[in-house]
Amino acid sequence: FGSELDGQVAIVTGASSGIGSATAESLASRGASVVLAARREGELEELAATIEDTDGDALVVPTDVTNDDDIDNLVEATLDEYGRIDILVNNAGLMPLAHIAEADRETLQTTIDVNLTGLIKLTHAVVPTMMEQESGHIVNLSSVVGRFLQANSSHYNAAKAGVKMFGDSLRLDVAEAGIRVATIEPGAVDTELLEHIPDDEVQQNVKDYVGTMDALAPEDIARTITFVVTQPQRVDINEVLIRPLDQV
Ligand code: NDP
């Protein structure tokens, strides 16, 4: 690995598992100081220890992206420790798929709060620092379902399509301040995501579907994100749709 990200500071939300964990490790291996944010502090501490074992630098900041105080604390803790924010990977998410008639209101609310509102609020909290720096990179995790339809997923599809539209609109406001915005749209990735589908039958159906393919590994997305944030400043990769070969 090179050291293209030496001296850069990256916040990664949802760093306690899956894509976020792999991304934090990948960015740290390129020299970035990584700020690990999610609710499960034990997992974050374990990841920080792994990163530090290989001479990387990590800061753990337990964060619930649906909590405004946690969002403010995440930004403050990062600035106190490092004084800058170069990269924000808005990865925290959950996918509690359900038929609209079967979903409870809390599920609908949480889906939007975590996947969309939390992402917008954290971006809002980070952008002033990036504007002052006249540089920054915001990477938002949308999904293949931000573009294509999927049954039992209307609330999740709405959130992920919202992420894509938010990023593309945001770019118009921040590009002239040197801030780049990327939307990552993964297909099936082998993570804990499916475990949070509340309905057993829906969960099994999705697992059966994903089981028909050679799903992506979290490291595949981590490598993609690392590629996106290691381009020269003039290069703004707007959008990456990345699916398993057999997910067509
Ligand atoms: P995981 O379930 O492994 O990871 C989700 C992460 O989000 C966890 O670290 C979790 O941490 C965190 N998270 C959930 N709720 C909150 C919250 N309220 N505040 C802070 N962090 C939270 O799944 P993936 O790695 O697969 O998912 C990562 C992203 O990729 C998500 O946005 C997902 O929608 C997206 N994606 C995934 C695909 C897949 O097939 N796996 C496909 C397309 C997109 P904790 O519980 O500790 O808070």
PDB file of C-alpha atoms and ligand atoms in Angstrom:
ATOM      1  CA  PHE A   1       0.000   0.000   0.000  1.00  0.00           C
ATOM      2  CA  GLY A   2       1.054   3.558  -0.637  1.00  0.00           C
ATOM      3  CA  SER A   3       0.581   6.443   1.735  1.00  0.00           C
ATOM      4  CA  GLU A   4      -1.643   8.666  -0.412  1.00  0.00           C
ATOM      5  CA  LEU A   5      -3.772   9.586   2.588  1.00  0.00           C
ATOM      6  CA  ASP A   6      -0.985  10.526   4.986  1.00  0.00           C
ATOM      7  CA  GLY A   7      -2.052  13.440   7.165  1.00  0.00           C
ATOM      8  CA  GLN A   8      -5.707  13.137   6.150  1.00  0.00           C
ATOM      9  CA  VAL A   9      -8.523  12.605   8.627  1.00  0.00           C
ATOM     10  CA  ALA A  10     -11.503  10.389   7.749  1.00  0.00           C
ATOM     11  CA  ILE A  11     -14.720   9.927   9.697  1.00  0.00           C
ATOM     12  CA  VAL A  12     -16.401   6.584   8.934  1.00  0.00           C
ATOM     13  CA  THR A  13     -19.893   5.987  10.293  1.00  0.00           C
ATOM     14  CA  GLY A  14     -21.147   2.447  10.791  1.00  0.00           C
ATOM     15  CA  ALA A  15     -17.530   1.414  11.369  1.00  0.00           C
ATOM     16  CA  SER A  16     -18.481  -1.360  13.805  1.00  0.00           C
ATOM     17  CA  SER A  17     -19.148  -3.965  11.086  1.00  0.00           C
ATOM     18  CA  GLY A  18     -19.338  -4.789   7.389  1.00  0.00           C
ATOM     19  CA  ILE A  19     -18.508  -2.156   4.796  1.00  0.00           C
ATOM     20  CA  GLY A  20     -17.727   0.579   7.342  1.00  0.00           C
ATOM     21  CA  SER A  21     -15.238  -1.546   9.247  1.00  0.00           C
ATOM     22  CA  ALA A  22     -13.470  -2.679   6.065  1.00  0.00           C
ATOM     23  CA  THR A  23     -13.407   0.900   4.731  1.00  0.00           C
ATOM     24  CA  ALA A  24     -11.894   2.305   7.925  1.00  0.00           C
ATOM     25  CA  GLU A  25      -9.196  -0.358   7.798  1.00  0.00           C
ATOM     26  CA  SER A  26      -8.476   0.331   4.144  1.00  0.00           C
ATOM     27  CA  LEU A  27      -8.246   4.123   4.579  1.00  0.00           C
ATOM     28  CA  ALA A  28      -6.015   3.672   7.644  1.00  0.00           C
ATOM     29  CA  SER A  29      -3.720   1.385   5.637  1.00  0.00           C
ATOM     30  CA  ARG A  30      -3.214   4.280   3.180  1.00  0.00           C
ATOM     31  CA  GLY A  31      -2.167   6.580   6.000  1.00  0.00           C
ATOM     32  CA  ALA A  32      -5.423   8.305   7.015  1.00  0.00           C
ATOM     33  CA  SER A  33      -6.273   8.853  10.668  1.00  0.00           C
ATOM     34  CA  VAL A  34      -9.695   7.242  10.963  1.00  0.00           C
ATOM     35  CA  VAL A  35     -12.483   8.261  13.317  1.00  0.00           C
ATOM     36  CA  LEU A  36     -14.655   5.237  14.021  1.00  0.00           C
ATOM     37  CA  ALA A  37     -18.329   6.037  14.656  1.00  0.00           C
ATOM     38  CA  ALA A  38     -21.216   3.665  15.426  1.00  0.00           C
ATOM     39  CA  ARG A  39     -23.213   2.630  18.479  1.00  0.00           C
ATOM     40  CA  ARG A  40     -21.339  -0.569  19.465  1.00  0.00           C
ATOM     41  CA  GLU A  41     -18.292   0.757  21.285  1.00  0.00           C
ATOM     42  CA  GLY A  42     -16.757  -2.701  21.888  1.00  0.00           C
ATOM     43  CA  GLU A  43     -16.558  -3.446  18.156  1.00  0.00           C
ATOM     44  CA  LEU A  44     -15.089  -0.012  17.470  1.00  0.00           C
ATOM     45  CA  GLU A  45     -12.408  -0.513  20.142  1.00  0.00           C
ATOM     46  CA  GLU A  46     -11.519  -3.889  18.634  1.00  0.00           C
ATOM     47  CA  LEU A  47     -11.161  -2.350  15.178  1.00  0.00           C
ATOM     48  CA  ALA A  48      -9.072   0.521  16.573  1.00  0.00           C
ATOM     49  CA  ALA A  49      -6.736  -2.024  18.191  1.00  0.00           C
ATOM     50  CA  THR A  50      -6.389  -3.911  14.887  1.00  0.00           C
ATOM     51  CA  ILE A  51      -5.599  -0.664  13.037  1.00  0.00           C
ATOM     52  CA  GLU A  52      -3.094   0.443  15.676  1.00  0.00           C
ATOM     53  CA  ASP A  53      -1.401  -2.996  15.572  1.00  0.00           C
ATOM     54  CA  THR A  54      -0.444  -2.250  11.982  1.00  0.00           C
ATOM     55  CA  ASP A  55       0.830   1.252  12.845  1.00  0.00           C
ATOM     56  CA  GLY A  56      -2.403   2.957  11.802  1.00  0.00           C
ATOM     57  CA  ASP A  57      -4.149   5.700  13.739  1.00  0.00           C
ATOM     58  CA  ALA A  58      -7.765   5.473  14.933  1.00  0.00           C
ATOM     59  CA  LEU A  59     -10.061   7.396  17.271  1.00  0.00           C
ATOM     60  CA  VAL A  60     -13.219   5.777  18.657  1.00  0.00           C
ATOM     61  CA  VAL A  61     -16.264   8.035  19.062  1.00  0.00           C
ATOM     62  CA  PRO A  62     -19.433   6.086  19.969  1.00  0.00           C
ATOM     63  CA  THR A  63     -22.179   7.686  17.896  1.00  0.00           C
ATOM     64  CA  ASP A  64     -25.858   7.188  17.142  1.00  0.00           C
ATOM     65  CA  VAL A  65     -26.450   9.118  13.918  1.00  0.00           C
ATOM     66  CA  THR A  66     -30.094   9.683  14.903  1.00  0.00           C
ATOM     67  CA  ASN A  67     -28.975  11.697  17.939  1.00  0.00           C
ATOM     68  CA  ASP A  68     -28.136  15.383  17.335  1.00  0.00           C
ATOM     69  CA  ASP A  69     -25.846  15.611  20.375  1.00  0.00           C
ATOM     70  CA  ASP A  70     -23.903  12.564  19.176  1.00  0.00           C
ATOM     71  CA  ILE A  71     -23.456  14.165  15.756  1.00  0.00           C
ATOM     72  CA  ASP A  72     -22.108  17.374  17.312  1.00  0.00           C
ATOM     73  CA  ASN A  73     -19.872  15.357  19.641  1.00  0.00           C
ATOM     74  CA  LEU A  74     -18.459  13.334  16.729  1.00  0.00           C
ATOM     75  CA  VAL A  75     -17.434  16.479  14.872  1.00  0.00           C
ATOM     76  CA  GLU A  76     -16.070  18.182  18.010  1.00  0.00           C
ATOM     77  CA  ALA A  77     -14.085  15.120  19.112  1.00  0.00           C
ATOM     78  CA  THR A  78     -12.564  14.832  15.622  1.00  0.00           C
ATOM     79  CA  LEU A  79     -11.586  18.509  15.500  1.00  0.00           C
ATOM     80  CA  ASP A  80     -10.222  18.428  19.081  1.00  0.00           C
ATOM     81  CA  GLU A  81      -7.992  15.478  18.215  1.00  0.00           C
ATOM     82  CA  TYR A  82      -6.930  16.304  14.657  1.00  0.00           C
ATOM     83  CA  GLY A  83      -8.055  19.854  13.813  1.00  0.00           C
ATOM     84  CA  ARG A  84      -9.412  18.910  10.367  1.00  0.00           C
ATOM     85  CA  ILE A  85     -11.817  16.604   8.484  1.00  0.00           C
ATOM     86  CA  ASP A  86     -10.778  15.539   4.978  1.00  0.00           C
ATOM     87  CA  ILE A  87     -13.100  12.613   4.327  1.00  0.00           C
ATOM     88  CA  LEU A  88     -16.571  11.749   5.582  1.00  0.00           C
ATOM     89  CA  VAL A  89     -17.852   8.272   4.747  1.00  0.00           C
ATOM     90  CA  ASN A  90     -21.579   8.316   5.489  1.00  0.00           C
ATOM     91  CA  ASN A  91     -22.007   4.553   5.705  1.00  0.00           C
ATOM     92  CA  ALA A  92     -24.224   3.902   8.763  1.00  0.00           C
ATOM     93  CA  GLY A  93     -27.406   2.234   7.645  1.00  0.00           C
ATOM     94  CA  LEU A  94     -29.918  -0.481   8.177  1.00  0.00           C
ATOM     95  CA  MET A  95     -32.338  -2.334   5.937  1.00  0.00           C
ATOM     96  CA  PRO A  96     -35.428  -3.506   7.817  1.00  0.00           C
ATOM     97  CA  LEU A  97     -37.294  -4.650   4.723  1.00  0.00           C
ATOM     98  CA  ALA A  98     -41.042  -5.156   5.043  1.00  0.00           C
ATOM     99  CA  HIS A  99     -44.222  -4.941   3.034  1.00  0.00           C
ATOM    100  CA  ILE A 100     -45.704  -1.497   3.687  1.00  0.00           C
ATOM    101  CA  ALA A 101     -48.854  -3.070   5.169  1.00  0.00           C
ATOM    102  CA  GLU A 102     -46.776  -5.159   7.583  1.00  0.00           C
ATOM    103  CA  ALA A 103     -44.213  -2.571   8.662  1.00  0.00           C
ATOM    104  CA  ASP A 104     -44.711  -0.728  11.928  1.00  0.00           C
ATOM    105  CA  ARG A 105     -44.242   3.028  12.068  1.00  0.00           C
ATOM    106  CA  GLU A 106     -41.068   2.758  14.084  1.00  0.00           C
ATOM    107  CA  THR A 107     -39.456   0.697  11.322  1.00  0.00           C
ATOM    108  CA  LEU A 108     -40.406   3.285   8.715  1.00  0.00           C
ATOM    109  CA  GLN A 109     -39.116   6.109  10.903  1.00  0.00           C
ATOM    110  CA  THR A 110     -35.809   4.414  11.768  1.00  0.00           C
ATOM    111  CA  THR A 111     -35.133   3.558   8.136  1.00  0.00           C
ATOM    112  CA  ILE A 112     -35.361   7.201   7.124  1.00  0.00           C
ATOM    113  CA  ASP A 113     -33.690   8.524  10.303  1.00  0.00           C
ATOM    114  CA  VAL A 114     -30.551   6.390  10.008  1.00  0.00           C
ATOM    115  CA  ASN A 115     -30.103   6.018   6.246  1.00  0.00           C
ATOM    116  CA  LEU A 116     -31.100   9.534   5.204  1.00  0.00           C
ATOM    117  CA  THR A 117     -31.672  12.108   7.957  1.00  0.00           C
ATOM    118  CA  GLY A 118     -28.588  11.099   9.962  1.00  0.00           C
ATOM    119  CA  LEU A 119     -26.482  11.274   6.814  1.00  0.00           C
ATOM    120  CA  ILE A 120     -27.804  14.734   5.933  1.00  0.00           C
ATOM    121  CA  LYS A 121     -27.330  16.060   9.483  1.00  0.00           C
ATOM    122  CA  LEU A 122     -23.780  14.782   9.801  1.00  0.00           C
ATOM    123  CA  THR A 123     -22.892  16.219   6.402  1.00  0.00           C
ATOM    124  CA  HIS A 124     -24.388  19.535   7.524  1.00  0.00           C
ATOM    125  CA  ALA A 125     -22.204  19.422  10.644  1.00  0.00           C
ATOM    126  CA  VAL A 126     -19.010  18.647   8.683  1.00  0.00           C
ATOM    127  CA  VAL A 127     -19.345  20.910   5.624  1.00  0.00           C
ATOM    128  CA  PRO A 128     -18.390  24.216   7.377  1.00  0.00           C
ATOM    129  CA  THR A 129     -15.011  22.704   8.356  1.00  0.00           C
ATOM    130  CA  MET A 130     -14.429  21.439   4.812  1.00  0.00           C
ATOM    131  CA  MET A 131     -15.396  24.854   3.399  1.00  0.00           C
ATOM    132  CA  GLU A 132     -12.854  26.530   5.657  1.00  0.00           C
ATOM    133  CA  GLN A 133     -10.229  24.036   4.509  1.00  0.00           C
ATOM    134  CA  GLU A 134     -11.326  24.574   0.887  1.00  0.00           C
ATOM    135  CA  SER A 135     -11.204  20.823   0.436  1.00  0.00           C
ATOM    136  CA  GLY A 136     -13.023  17.703   1.528  1.00  0.00           C
ATOM    137  CA  HIS A 137     -14.564  14.495   0.270  1.00  0.00           C
ATOM    138  CA  ILE A 138     -18.022  13.240   1.182  1.00  0.00           C
ATOM    139  CA  VAL A 139     -18.798   9.615   0.312  1.00  0.00           C
ATOM    140  CA  ASN A 140     -22.399   8.519   0.748  1.00  0.00           C
ATOM    141  CA  LEU A 141     -23.593   4.911   0.783  1.00  0.00           C
ATOM    142  CA  SER A 142     -26.709   4.601  -1.301  1.00  0.00           C
ATOM    143  CA  SER A 143     -27.508   1.210  -2.821  1.00  0.00           C
ATOM    144  CA  VAL A 144     -28.444  -0.587  -5.969  1.00  0.00           C
ATOM    145  CA  VAL A 145     -32.004  -0.025  -4.720  1.00  0.00           C
ATOM    146  CA  GLY A 146     -31.492   3.718  -5.024  1.00  0.00           C
ATOM    147  CA  ARG A 147     -31.775   3.034  -8.757  1.00  0.00           C
ATOM    148  CA  PHE A 148     -33.654  -0.234  -9.188  1.00  0.00           C
ATOM    149  CA  LEU A 149     -36.885  -1.418  -7.640  1.00  0.00           C
ATOM    150  CA  GLN A 150     -37.211  -4.198  -5.071  1.00  0.00           C
ATOM    151  CA  ALA A 151     -40.319  -5.634  -3.388  1.00  0.00           C
ATOM    152  CA  ASN A 152     -40.929  -5.149   0.364  1.00  0.00           C
ATOM    153  CA  SER A 153     -38.576  -2.205   0.295  1.00  0.00           C
ATOM    154  CA  SER A 154     -40.517   0.996  -0.435  1.00  0.00           C
ATOM    155  CA  HIS A 155     -39.247   2.837   2.660  1.00  0.00           C
ATOM    156  CA  TYR A 156     -35.641   1.626   2.174  1.00  0.00           C
ATOM    157  CA  ASN A 157     -35.711   2.415  -1.568  1.00  0.00           C
ATOM    158  CA  ALA A 158     -37.008   5.898  -0.757  1.00  0.00           C
ATOM    159  CA  ALA A 159     -34.195   6.475   1.746  1.00  0.00           C
ATOM    160  CA  LYS A 160     -31.457   5.266  -0.616  1.00  0.00           C
ATOM    161  CA  ALA A 161     -32.822   7.198  -3.621  1.00  0.00           C
ATOM    162  CA  GLY A 162     -32.895  10.203  -1.273  1.00  0.00           C
ATOM    163  CA  VAL A 163     -29.199   9.675  -0.501  1.00  0.00           C
ATOM    164  CA  LYS A 164     -28.386   9.790  -4.212  1.00  0.00           C
ATOM    165  CA  MET A 165     -30.446  12.934  -4.805  1.00  0.00           C
ATOM    166  CA  PHE A 166     -29.003  14.603  -1.701  1.00  0.00           C
ATOM    167  CA  GLY A 167     -25.443  13.978  -2.897  1.00  0.00           C
ATOM    168  CA  ASP A 168     -26.040  15.191  -6.420  1.00  0.00           C
ATOM    169  CA  SER A 169     -27.775  18.362  -5.181  1.00  0.00           C
ATOM    170  CA  LEU A 170     -25.147  18.949  -2.499  1.00  0.00           C
ATOM    171  CA  ARG A 171     -22.405  18.885  -5.141  1.00  0.00           C
ATOM    172  CA  LEU A 172     -23.912  22.003  -6.765  1.00  0.00           C
ATOM    173  CA  ASP A 173     -23.523  23.873  -3.483  1.00  0.00           C
ATOM    174  CA  VAL A 174     -20.065  22.732  -2.395  1.00  0.00           C
ATOM    175  CA  ALA A 175     -17.986  21.927  -5.495  1.00  0.00           C
ATOM    176  CA  GLU A 176     -16.682  25.498  -5.789  1.00  0.00           C
ATOM    177  CA  ALA A 177     -15.409  25.197  -2.210  1.00  0.00           C
ATOM    178  CA  GLY A 178     -13.245  22.251  -3.316  1.00  0.00           C
ATOM    179  CA  ILE A 179     -15.533  19.612  -1.793  1.00  0.00           C
ATOM    180  CA  ARG A 180     -16.162  16.421  -3.744  1.00  0.00           C
ATOM    181  CA  VAL A 181     -19.259  14.233  -3.309  1.00  0.00           C
ATOM    182  CA  ALA A 182     -19.513  10.565  -4.287  1.00  0.00           C
ATOM    183  CA  THR A 183     -22.470   8.196  -4.177  1.00  0.00           C
ATOM    184  CA  ILE A 184     -21.649   4.492  -3.827  1.00  0.00           C
ATOM    185  CA  GLU A 185     -24.364   2.050  -4.897  1.00  0.00           C
ATOM    186  CA  PRO A 186     -23.475  -1.506  -3.886  1.00  0.00           C
ATOM    187  CA  GLY A 187     -25.421  -4.573  -4.865  1.00  0.00           C
ATOM    188  CA  ALA A 188     -25.412  -7.587  -2.536  1.00  0.00           C
ATOM    189  CA  VAL A 189     -22.541  -7.471  -0.035  1.00  0.00           C
ATOM    190  CA  ASP A 190     -22.009 -10.196   2.545  1.00  0.00           C
ATOM    191  CA  THR A 191     -22.509  -8.337   5.883  1.00  0.00           C
ATOM    192  CA  GLU A 192     -24.812  -8.288   8.917  1.00  0.00           C
ATOM    193  CA  LEU A 193     -27.329  -6.128   7.042  1.00  0.00           C
ATOM    194  CA  LEU A 194     -29.867  -8.905   6.368  1.00  0.00           C
ATOM    195  CA  GLU A 195     -29.937  -9.946  10.044  1.00  0.00           C
ATOM    196  CA  HIS A 196     -31.968  -6.825  10.898  1.00  0.00           C
ATOM    197  CA  ILE A 197     -34.911  -7.669   8.659  1.00  0.00           C
ATOM    198  CA  PRO A 198     -37.678  -8.048  11.255  1.00  0.00           C
ATOM    199  CA  ASP A 199     -39.976 -10.467   9.395  1.00  0.00           C
ATOM    200  CA  ASP A 200     -38.531 -14.006   9.318  1.00  0.00           C
ATOM    201  CA  GLU A 201     -40.106 -14.882   5.994  1.00  0.00           C
ATOM    202  CA  VAL A 202     -38.932 -11.705   4.254  1.00  0.00           C
ATOM    203  CA  GLN A 203     -35.470 -12.215   5.754  1.00  0.00           C
ATOM    204  CA  GLN A 204     -35.323 -15.808   4.501  1.00  0.00           C
ATOM    205  CA  ASN A 205     -36.477 -14.808   1.012  1.00  0.00           C
ATOM    206  CA  VAL A 206     -33.769 -12.180   0.740  1.00  0.00           C
ATOM    207  CA  LYS A 207     -31.147 -14.607   2.073  1.00  0.00           C
ATOM    208  CA  ASP A 208     -32.271 -17.211  -0.474  1.00  0.00           C
ATOM    209  CA  TYR A 209     -31.963 -14.625  -3.262  1.00  0.00           C
ATOM    210  CA  VAL A 210     -28.518 -13.465  -2.140  1.00  0.00           C
ATOM    211  CA  GLY A 211     -27.540 -17.132  -1.737  1.00  0.00           C
ATOM    212  CA  THR A 212     -27.994 -17.633  -5.482  1.00  0.00           C
ATOM    213  CA  MET A 213     -25.054 -15.339  -6.182  1.00  0.00           C
ATOM    214  CA  ASP A 214     -21.406 -14.895  -5.297  1.00  0.00           C
ATOM    215  CA  ALA A 215     -21.993 -11.784  -3.191  1.00  0.00           C
ATOM    216  CA  LEU A 216     -19.426  -9.010  -2.839  1.00  0.00           C
ATOM    217  CA  ALA A 217     -17.172  -8.859   0.205  1.00  0.00           C
ATOM    218  CA  PRO A 218     -17.064  -5.685   2.351  1.00  0.00           C
ATOM    219  CA  GLU A 219     -13.449  -5.296   1.193  1.00  0.00           C
ATOM    220  CA  ASP A 220     -14.672  -4.924  -2.418  1.00  0.00           C
ATOM    221  CA  ILE A 221     -16.591  -1.797  -1.443  1.00  0.00           C
ATOM    222  CA  ALA A 222     -13.763  -0.591   0.810  1.00  0.00           C
ATOM    223  CA  ARG A 223     -11.354  -0.827  -2.130  1.00  0.00           C
ATOM    224  CA  THR A 224     -13.790   1.132  -4.297  1.00  0.00           C
ATOM    225  CA  ILE A 225     -14.183   3.898  -1.720  1.00  0.00           C
ATOM    226  CA  THR A 226     -10.406   4.047  -1.256  1.00  0.00           C
ATOM    227  CA  PHE A 227     -10.019   4.418  -5.029  1.00  0.00           C
ATOM    228  CA  VAL A 228     -12.583   7.232  -5.060  1.00  0.00           C
ATOM    229  CA  VAL A 229     -10.877   9.247  -2.300  1.00  0.00           C
ATOM    230  CA  THR A 230      -7.321   8.816  -3.602  1.00  0.00           C
ATOM    231  CA  GLN A 231      -7.892  10.542  -6.952  1.00  0.00           C
ATOM    232  CA  PRO A 232      -6.290  13.913  -7.750  1.00  0.00           C
ATOM    233  CA  GLN A 233      -8.319  16.890  -6.492  1.00  0.00           C
ATOM    234  CA  ARG A 234      -9.624  17.653 -10.015  1.00  0.00           C
ATOM    235  CA  VAL A 235     -11.254  14.192 -10.248  1.00  0.00           C
ATOM    236  CA  ASP A 236     -14.753  13.977  -8.757  1.00  0.00           C
ATOM    237  CA  ILE A 237     -16.138  10.456  -9.145  1.00  0.00           C
ATOM    238  CA  ASN A 238     -19.820  11.221  -8.810  1.00  0.00           C
ATOM    239  CA  GLU A 239     -21.328   7.753  -8.671  1.00  0.00           C
ATOM    240  CA  VAL A 240     -20.278   4.107  -8.554  1.00  0.00           C
ATOM    241  CA  LEU A 241     -22.731   1.252  -9.136  1.00  0.00           C
ATOM    242  CA  ILE A 242     -20.999  -1.976  -8.113  1.00  0.00           C
ATOM    243  CA  ARG A 243     -22.729  -5.350  -8.171  1.00  0.00           C
ATOM    244  CA  PRO A 244     -21.757  -9.006  -8.050  1.00  0.00           C
ATOM    245  CA  LEU A 245     -21.200 -10.360 -11.539  1.00  0.00           C
ATOM    246  CA  ASP A 246     -24.273 -12.550 -11.236  1.00  0.00           C
ATOM    247  CA  GLN A 247     -26.619  -9.867  -9.861  1.00  0.00           C
ATOM    248  CA  VAL A 248     -28.192  -8.675 -13.094  1.00  0.00           C
TER     249      VAL A 248
HETATM  250  P1  NDP B   1     -23.881  -3.805   8.576  1.00  0.00           P
HETATM  251  O1  NDP B   1     -25.166  -4.145   9.251  1.00  0.00           O
HETATM  252  O2  NDP B   1     -22.734  -4.751   8.699  1.00  0.00           O
HETATM  253  O3  NDP B   1     -23.374  -2.361   9.037  1.00  0.00           O
HETATM  254  C1  NDP B   1     -24.241  -1.302   9.320  1.00  0.00           C
HETATM  255  C2  NDP B   1     -23.510  -0.315  10.211  1.00  0.00           C
HETATM  256  O4  NDP B   1     -24.356   0.792  10.481  1.00  0.00           O
HETATM  257  C3  NDP B   1     -23.109  -0.921  11.537  1.00  0.00           C
HETATM  258  O5  NDP B   1     -21.768  -0.561  11.811  1.00  0.00           O
HETATM  259  C4  NDP B   1     -24.047  -0.257  12.526  1.00  0.00           C
HETATM  260  O6  NDP B   1     -23.376  -0.077  13.762  1.00  0.00           O
HETATM  261  C5  NDP B   1     -24.293   1.081  11.866  1.00  0.00           C
HETATM  262  N1  NDP B   1     -25.498   1.713  12.350  1.00  0.00           N
HETATM  263  C6  NDP B   1     -26.784   1.247  12.315  1.00  0.00           C
HETATM  264  N2  NDP B   1     -27.612   2.113  12.923  1.00  0.00           N
HETATM  265  C7  NDP B   1     -26.828   3.153  13.373  1.00  0.00           C
HETATM  266  C8  NDP B   1     -27.085   4.344  14.084  1.00  0.00           C
HETATM  267  N3  NDP B   1     -28.323   4.684  14.505  1.00  0.00           N
HETATM  268  N4  NDP B   1     -26.037   5.171  14.374  1.00  0.00           N
HETATM  269  C9  NDP B   1     -24.790   4.855  13.973  1.00  0.00           C
HETATM  270  N5  NDP B   1     -24.477   3.737  13.291  1.00  0.00           N
HETATM  271  C10 NDP B   1     -25.502   2.898  12.997  1.00  0.00           C
HETATM  272  O7  NDP B   1     -24.251  -3.584   7.041  1.00  0.00           O
HETATM  273  P2  NDP B   1     -23.405  -3.086   5.765  1.00  0.00           P
HETATM  274  O8  NDP B   1     -21.975  -2.967   6.076  1.00  0.00           O
HETATM  275  O9  NDP B   1     -23.839  -3.933   4.658  1.00  0.00           O
HETATM  276  O10 NDP B   1     -24.049  -1.645   5.536  1.00  0.00           O
HETATM  277  C11 NDP B   1     -23.305  -0.458   5.370  1.00  0.00           C
HETATM  278  C12 NDP B   1     -24.032   0.470   4.416  1.00  0.00           C
HETATM  279  O11 NDP B   1     -24.044  -0.111   3.112  1.00  0.00           O
HETATM  280  C13 NDP B   1     -25.490   0.738   4.775  1.00  0.00           C
HETATM  281  O12 NDP B   1     -25.782   2.095   4.556  1.00  0.00           O
HETATM  282  C14 NDP B   1     -26.251  -0.142   3.795  1.00  0.00           C
HETATM  283  O13 NDP B   1     -27.539   0.340   3.556  1.00  0.00           O
HETATM  284  C15 NDP B   1     -25.350  -0.047   2.591  1.00  0.00           C
HETATM  285  N6  NDP B   1     -25.543  -1.120   1.600  1.00  0.00           N
HETATM  286  C16 NDP B   1     -25.302  -2.434   1.929  1.00  0.00           C
HETATM  287  C17 NDP B   1     -25.534  -3.442   1.005  1.00  0.00           C
HETATM  288  C18 NDP B   1     -25.352  -4.886   1.340  1.00  0.00           C
HETATM  289  O14 NDP B   1     -25.738  -5.738   0.520  1.00  0.00           O
HETATM  290  N7  NDP B   1     -24.779  -5.253   2.477  1.00  0.00           N
HETATM  291  C19 NDP B   1     -25.985  -3.129  -0.352  1.00  0.00           C
HETATM  292  C20 NDP B   1     -26.181  -1.725  -0.593  1.00  0.00           C
HETATM  293  C21 NDP B   1     -25.968  -0.774   0.351  1.00  0.00           C
HETATM  294  P3  NDP B   1     -24.029  -0.117  15.240  1.00  0.00           P
HETATM  295  O15 NDP B   1     -25.093  -1.172  15.224  1.00  0.00           O
HETATM  296  O16 NDP B   1     -22.851  -0.454  16.098  1.00  0.00           O
HETATM  297  O17 NDP B   1     -24.534   1.267  15.467  1.00  0.00           O
END
